[in-house]
XYZ file of C-alpha atoms in Angstrom:
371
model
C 12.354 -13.228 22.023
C 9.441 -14.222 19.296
C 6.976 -16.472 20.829
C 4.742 -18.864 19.728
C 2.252 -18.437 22.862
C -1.115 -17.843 22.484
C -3.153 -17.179 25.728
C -6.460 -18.934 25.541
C -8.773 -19.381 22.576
C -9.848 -15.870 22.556
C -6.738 -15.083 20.612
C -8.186 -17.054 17.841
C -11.383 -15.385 18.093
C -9.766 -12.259 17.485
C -6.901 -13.002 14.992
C -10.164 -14.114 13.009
C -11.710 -10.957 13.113
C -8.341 -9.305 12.157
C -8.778 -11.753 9.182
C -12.007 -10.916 7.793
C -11.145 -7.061 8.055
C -8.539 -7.539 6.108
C -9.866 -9.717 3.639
C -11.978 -6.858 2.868
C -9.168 -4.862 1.234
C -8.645 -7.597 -1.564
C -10.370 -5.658 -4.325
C -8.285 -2.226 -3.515
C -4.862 -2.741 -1.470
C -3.113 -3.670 -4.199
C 0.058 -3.504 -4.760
C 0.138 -3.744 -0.742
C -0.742 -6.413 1.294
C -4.444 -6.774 2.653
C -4.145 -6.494 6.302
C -6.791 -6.533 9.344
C -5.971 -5.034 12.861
C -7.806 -5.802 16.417
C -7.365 -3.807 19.259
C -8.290 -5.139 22.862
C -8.135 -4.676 26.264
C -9.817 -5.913 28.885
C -10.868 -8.675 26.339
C -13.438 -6.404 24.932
C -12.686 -5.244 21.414
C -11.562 -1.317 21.538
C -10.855 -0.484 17.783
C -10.366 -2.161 14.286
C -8.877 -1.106 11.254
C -7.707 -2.646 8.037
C -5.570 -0.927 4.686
C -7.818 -0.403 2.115
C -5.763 1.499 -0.664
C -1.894 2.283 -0.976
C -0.757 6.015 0.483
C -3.789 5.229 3.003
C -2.948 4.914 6.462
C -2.529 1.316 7.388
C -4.653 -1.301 9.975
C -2.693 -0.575 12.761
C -2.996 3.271 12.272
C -6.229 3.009 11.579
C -7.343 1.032 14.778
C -5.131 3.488 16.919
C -7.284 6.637 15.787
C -10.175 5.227 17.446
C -9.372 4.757 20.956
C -6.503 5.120 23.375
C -4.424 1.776 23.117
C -2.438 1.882 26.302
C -2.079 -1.351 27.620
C -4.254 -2.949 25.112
C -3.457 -6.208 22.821
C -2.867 -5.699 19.141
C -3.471 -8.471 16.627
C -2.517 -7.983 12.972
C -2.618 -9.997 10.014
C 1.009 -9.033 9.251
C 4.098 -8.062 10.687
C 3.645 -4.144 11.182
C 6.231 -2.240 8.872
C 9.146 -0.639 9.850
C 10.551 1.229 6.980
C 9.366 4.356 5.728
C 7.414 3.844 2.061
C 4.069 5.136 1.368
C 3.309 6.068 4.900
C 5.315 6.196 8.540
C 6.602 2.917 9.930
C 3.295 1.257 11.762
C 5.956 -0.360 14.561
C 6.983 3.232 15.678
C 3.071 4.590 16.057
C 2.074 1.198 18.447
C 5.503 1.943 20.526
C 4.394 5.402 20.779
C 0.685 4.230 21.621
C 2.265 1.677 24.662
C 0.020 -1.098 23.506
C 1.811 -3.980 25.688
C 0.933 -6.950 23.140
C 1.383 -7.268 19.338
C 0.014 -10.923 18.087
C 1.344 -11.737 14.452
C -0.388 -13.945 12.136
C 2.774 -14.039 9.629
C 5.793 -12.466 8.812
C 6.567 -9.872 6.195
C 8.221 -11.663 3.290
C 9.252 -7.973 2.012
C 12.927 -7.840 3.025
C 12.432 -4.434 3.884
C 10.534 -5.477 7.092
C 10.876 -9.212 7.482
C 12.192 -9.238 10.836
C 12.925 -5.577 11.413
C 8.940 -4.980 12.790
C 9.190 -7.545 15.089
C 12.408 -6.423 16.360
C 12.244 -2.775 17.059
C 8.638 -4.436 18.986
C 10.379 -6.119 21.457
C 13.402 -3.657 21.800
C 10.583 -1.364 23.675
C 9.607 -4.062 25.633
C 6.575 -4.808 24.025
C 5.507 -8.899 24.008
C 5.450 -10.145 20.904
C 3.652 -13.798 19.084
C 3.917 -14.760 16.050
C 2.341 -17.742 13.988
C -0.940 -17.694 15.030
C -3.661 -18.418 12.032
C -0.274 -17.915 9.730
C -1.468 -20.170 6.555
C -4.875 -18.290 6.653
C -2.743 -14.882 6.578
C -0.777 -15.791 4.024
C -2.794 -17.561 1.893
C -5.024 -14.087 1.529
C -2.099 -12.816 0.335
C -0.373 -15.110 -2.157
C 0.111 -12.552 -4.516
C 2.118 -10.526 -2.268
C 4.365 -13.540 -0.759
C 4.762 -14.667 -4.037
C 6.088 -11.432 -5.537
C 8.546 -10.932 -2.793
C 9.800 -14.465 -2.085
C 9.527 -15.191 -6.029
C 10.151 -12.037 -7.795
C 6.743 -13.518 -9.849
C 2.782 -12.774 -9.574
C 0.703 -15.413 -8.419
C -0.781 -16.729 -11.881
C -4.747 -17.748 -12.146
C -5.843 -18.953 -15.394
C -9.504 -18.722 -15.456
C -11.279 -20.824 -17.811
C -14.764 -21.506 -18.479
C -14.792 -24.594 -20.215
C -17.599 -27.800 -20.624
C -18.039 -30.566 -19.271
C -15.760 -32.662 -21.696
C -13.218 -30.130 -20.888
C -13.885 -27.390 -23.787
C -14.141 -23.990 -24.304
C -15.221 -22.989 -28.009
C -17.279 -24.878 -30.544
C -14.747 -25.401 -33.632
C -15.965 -21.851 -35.110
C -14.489 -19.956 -32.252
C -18.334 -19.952 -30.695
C -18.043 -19.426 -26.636
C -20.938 -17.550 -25.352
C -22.488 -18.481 -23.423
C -21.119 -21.697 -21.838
C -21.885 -20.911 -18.469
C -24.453 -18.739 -16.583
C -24.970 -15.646 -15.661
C -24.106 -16.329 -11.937
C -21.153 -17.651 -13.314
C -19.649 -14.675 -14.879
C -20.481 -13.069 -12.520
C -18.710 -14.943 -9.822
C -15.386 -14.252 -12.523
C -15.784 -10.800 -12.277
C -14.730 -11.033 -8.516
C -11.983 -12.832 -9.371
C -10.717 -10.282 -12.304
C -11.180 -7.535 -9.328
C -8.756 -8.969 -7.700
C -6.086 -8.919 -9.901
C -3.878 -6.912 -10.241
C -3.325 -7.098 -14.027
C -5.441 -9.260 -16.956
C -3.232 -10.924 -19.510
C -4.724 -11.471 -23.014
C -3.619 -12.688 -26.515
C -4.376 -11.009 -29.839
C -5.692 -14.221 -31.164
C -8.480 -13.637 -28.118
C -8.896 -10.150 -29.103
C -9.331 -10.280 -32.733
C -12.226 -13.126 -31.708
C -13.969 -11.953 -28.985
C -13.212 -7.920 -29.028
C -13.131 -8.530 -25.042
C -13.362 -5.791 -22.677
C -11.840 -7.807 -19.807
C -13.497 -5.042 -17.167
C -15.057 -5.374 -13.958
C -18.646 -4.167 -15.065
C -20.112 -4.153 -11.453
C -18.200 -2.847 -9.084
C -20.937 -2.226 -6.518
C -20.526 -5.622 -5.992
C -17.246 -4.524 -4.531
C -18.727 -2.922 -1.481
C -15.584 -0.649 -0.998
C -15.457 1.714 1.249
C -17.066 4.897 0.357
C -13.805 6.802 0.401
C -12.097 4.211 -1.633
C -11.900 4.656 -5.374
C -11.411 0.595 -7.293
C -8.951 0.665 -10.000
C -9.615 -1.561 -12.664
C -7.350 -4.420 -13.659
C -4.244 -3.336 -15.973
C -5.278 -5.284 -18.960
C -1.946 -6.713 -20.206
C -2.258 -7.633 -24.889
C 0.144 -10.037 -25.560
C 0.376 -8.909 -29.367
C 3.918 -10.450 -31.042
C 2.824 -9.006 -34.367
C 1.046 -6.112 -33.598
C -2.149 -7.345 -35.031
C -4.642 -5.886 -33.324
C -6.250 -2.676 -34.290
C -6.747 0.675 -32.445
C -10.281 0.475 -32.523
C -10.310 -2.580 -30.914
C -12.618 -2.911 -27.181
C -10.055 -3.744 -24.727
C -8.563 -0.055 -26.004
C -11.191 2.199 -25.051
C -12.205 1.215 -21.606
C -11.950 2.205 -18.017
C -8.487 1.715 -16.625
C -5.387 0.823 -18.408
C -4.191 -0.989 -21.415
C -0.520 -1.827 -22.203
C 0.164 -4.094 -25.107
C 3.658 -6.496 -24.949
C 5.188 -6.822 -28.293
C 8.459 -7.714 -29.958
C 8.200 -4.996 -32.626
C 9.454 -1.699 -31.300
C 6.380 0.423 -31.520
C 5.596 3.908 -29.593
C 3.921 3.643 -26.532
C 4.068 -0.931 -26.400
C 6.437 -2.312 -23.974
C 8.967 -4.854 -26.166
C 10.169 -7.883 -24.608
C 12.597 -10.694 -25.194
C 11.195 -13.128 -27.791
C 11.647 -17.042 -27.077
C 10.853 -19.309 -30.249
C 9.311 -15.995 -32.113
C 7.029 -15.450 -29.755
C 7.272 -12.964 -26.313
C 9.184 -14.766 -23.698
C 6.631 -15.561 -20.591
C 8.669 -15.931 -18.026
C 10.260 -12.280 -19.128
C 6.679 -10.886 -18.977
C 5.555 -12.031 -15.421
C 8.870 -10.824 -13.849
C 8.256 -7.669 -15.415
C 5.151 -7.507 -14.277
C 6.451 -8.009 -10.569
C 8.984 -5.222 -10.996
C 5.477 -3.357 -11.558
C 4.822 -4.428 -8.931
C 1.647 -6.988 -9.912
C 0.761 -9.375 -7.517
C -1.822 -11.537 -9.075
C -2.178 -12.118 -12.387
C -5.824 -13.394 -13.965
C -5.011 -15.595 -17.957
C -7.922 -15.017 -20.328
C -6.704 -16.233 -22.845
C -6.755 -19.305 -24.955
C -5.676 -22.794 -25.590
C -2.294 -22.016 -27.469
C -1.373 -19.656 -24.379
C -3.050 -21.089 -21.212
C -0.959 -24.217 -22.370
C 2.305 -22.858 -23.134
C 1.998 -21.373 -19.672
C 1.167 -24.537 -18.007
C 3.958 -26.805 -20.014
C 6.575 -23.750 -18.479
C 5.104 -24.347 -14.842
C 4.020 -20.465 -14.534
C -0.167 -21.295 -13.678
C 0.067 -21.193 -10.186
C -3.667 -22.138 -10.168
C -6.923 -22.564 -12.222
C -9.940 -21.460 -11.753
C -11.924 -23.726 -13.944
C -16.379 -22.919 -14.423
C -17.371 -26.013 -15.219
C -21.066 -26.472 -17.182
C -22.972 -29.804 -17.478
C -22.745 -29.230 -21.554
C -20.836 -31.556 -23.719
C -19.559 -30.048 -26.740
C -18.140 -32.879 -28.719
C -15.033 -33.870 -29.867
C -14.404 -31.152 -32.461
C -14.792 -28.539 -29.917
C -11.658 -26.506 -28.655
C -9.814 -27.488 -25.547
C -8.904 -25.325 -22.614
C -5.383 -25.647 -23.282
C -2.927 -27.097 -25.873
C -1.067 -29.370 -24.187
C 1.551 -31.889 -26.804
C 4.711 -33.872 -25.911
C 2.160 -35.864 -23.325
C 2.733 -39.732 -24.531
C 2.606 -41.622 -21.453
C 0.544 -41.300 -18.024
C 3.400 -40.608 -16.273
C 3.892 -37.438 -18.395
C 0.606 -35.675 -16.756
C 0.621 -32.169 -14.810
C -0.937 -33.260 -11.649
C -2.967 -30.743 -9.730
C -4.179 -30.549 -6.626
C -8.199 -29.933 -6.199
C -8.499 -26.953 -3.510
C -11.774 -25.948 -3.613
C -15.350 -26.694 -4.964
C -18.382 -24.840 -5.187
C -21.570 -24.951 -6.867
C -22.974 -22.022 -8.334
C -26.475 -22.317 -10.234
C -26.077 -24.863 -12.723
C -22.275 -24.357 -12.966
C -19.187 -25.831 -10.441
C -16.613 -23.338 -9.630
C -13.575 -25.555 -8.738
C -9.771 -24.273 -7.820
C -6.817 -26.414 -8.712
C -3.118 -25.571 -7.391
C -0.735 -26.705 -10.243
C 1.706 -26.925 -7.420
C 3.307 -30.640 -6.789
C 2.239 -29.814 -3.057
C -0.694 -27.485 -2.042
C 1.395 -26.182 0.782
C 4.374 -24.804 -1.820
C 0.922 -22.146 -2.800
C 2.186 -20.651 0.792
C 5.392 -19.922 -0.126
C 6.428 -20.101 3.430
């Protein structure tokens, strides 16, 4: 039987600690899960591990190579696999290591092992909880439960915008709106993604790179290698030239067309234009969890009028740039109040002269779970 029973407070302490190892694969696990693992006995911590990279070993494997684990308490982030993909089923090596507790934070929403983990745990007689810290689990993965559950990537738009809610002068002029600090603080959030999805009309502008340019900043493991964003051109028209930035820098670039073209991936077109919805699932049958929008107003609000932002993540400077300037998003068809997208503010943060703020474009916060 799955319980909900915790012990004492101490399995907080340590489900916590599971947490922030895991949290520390969130630049490189991709397209896995981020998982943390906490080994103890005797309530004295024996051995951690978390998954840093897929084909690596995972948190529970690599908390068992420390120490023997007879008898001791496991607590993972996520249900421990059972299948055989990348690597060995995790539930097999902690029956074989005669650990006599496994404490979940959440399921696995991959049908492979929803379940199955948990299962073959308690067939060897092996106590098993599950639910404890379970929103904090899976809201470091939203990508992941989103993909599975959804068969979509969690969508960010970021958007750097003033503070009468604009993003260009009417010239197309954009840098700098915010600071240093600021872009910085972005980076993090393009690192991790699992893919970057631009327009042409940003392209032909800017001539982005859309790169992580420090990824010390990372501080990866030393063995693990970061992969940079797949930067995803959504070019209808094929308008952008070969020379062009975004085509010549570390990593990958794929550009989504409707002209049949060598080496472009051609998708369905909806009103002459690529179909969106048809390019995120894609993208999940790549695989993609998370998906960062740079892009501008004609896309960020074509995405939001389809209900595929799953959240923003808006830098917001103390400048006002008038009424002529560009807006964030191109939003029409909006005639009464009662017609407004209502968000939900998540999070705020100041950051040098700038506010960093995160906005669900969920109905309910809680739906962001996907429990």
């Amino acid at each position: 039987m799955i319980t909900m029973k915790f012990s004492d407070n101490s399995d907080v302490v340590f489900m916590q600690q599971a947490l922030a190892l895991a949290k520390k694969g969130e630049y490189s696990a991709r397209p896995n899960p981020c998982v943390g693992c906490v080994m103890v006995k005797d309530g004295k911590v024996i051995a951690t591990g978390l998954h840093w990279q897929a084909g690596a070993a995972h948190a529970e494997v690599n908390a068992l190579l420390q120490a023997d684990c007879k008898g001791a308490t496991c607590y993972v982030t996520l249900e421990p696999c059972s299948h055989h993909g990348r690597t060995p089923p995790c539930v097999q090596a902690l029956i074989a290591a005669k650990v006599s507790r496994v404490v979940i934070a959440s399921q696995d929403p991959n049908p492979l092992v929803r379940g199955k983990g948990i299962q073959s745990l308690m067939d060897a007689g092996i106590a098993v909880s599950v639910g404890l810290l379970e929103k904090e689990a899976i809201a470091l993965n939203k990508g992941f439960y989103s993909r599975m559950q959804r068969n979509l990537p969690f969508v960010r738009a970021k958007i750097a915008m003033s503070l009468d809610a604009k993003v260009a002068m009417s010239n197309g002029e954009s840098q700098w709106i915010t600071t240093q600090a600021a872009r910085n603080h972005a980076h993090l959030w393009r690192a991790r993604s699992g893919a970057i999805i631009t327009t042409s009309e940003t392209v032909l502008h800017d001539n982005c790179r859309l790169t992580v340019r420090d990824e010390k900043a990372l501080a990866l493991d030393h063995n693990v290698k970061f992969q940079q964003p797949w930067r995803i051109l959504v070019d209808s028209q094929l308008r952008v030239a070969k020379d062009a930035a975004i085509f010549h820098q570390p990593g990958k670039t794929t550009v989504v067309t409707l002209k049949q073209a060598k080496n472009h991936v051609v998708l369905p077109e909806k009103d002459g234009k690529v179909n969106l919805f048809a390019l995120l699932s894609w993208l999940s049958d790549c695989e993609i969890n998370d998906v960062m929008i740079e892009a501008g107003e004609t896309f960020v609000g074509a995405l939001l009028k389809l209900g595929l932002i799953d959240e923003l993540l808006i830098y917001l400077s103390p400048k006002i740039l008038g009424t002529e300037a560009r807006s964030f998003a191109k939003l029409t068809g909006l005639s009464k109040l009662s017609d407004a997208l209502q968000g939900t503010l998540t999070h705020v943060e100041k950051i040098d002269k700038d506010l960093f703020i995160i906005i669900s474009m969920k109905e309910n916060e809680n739906d962001n779970q996907y429990n």
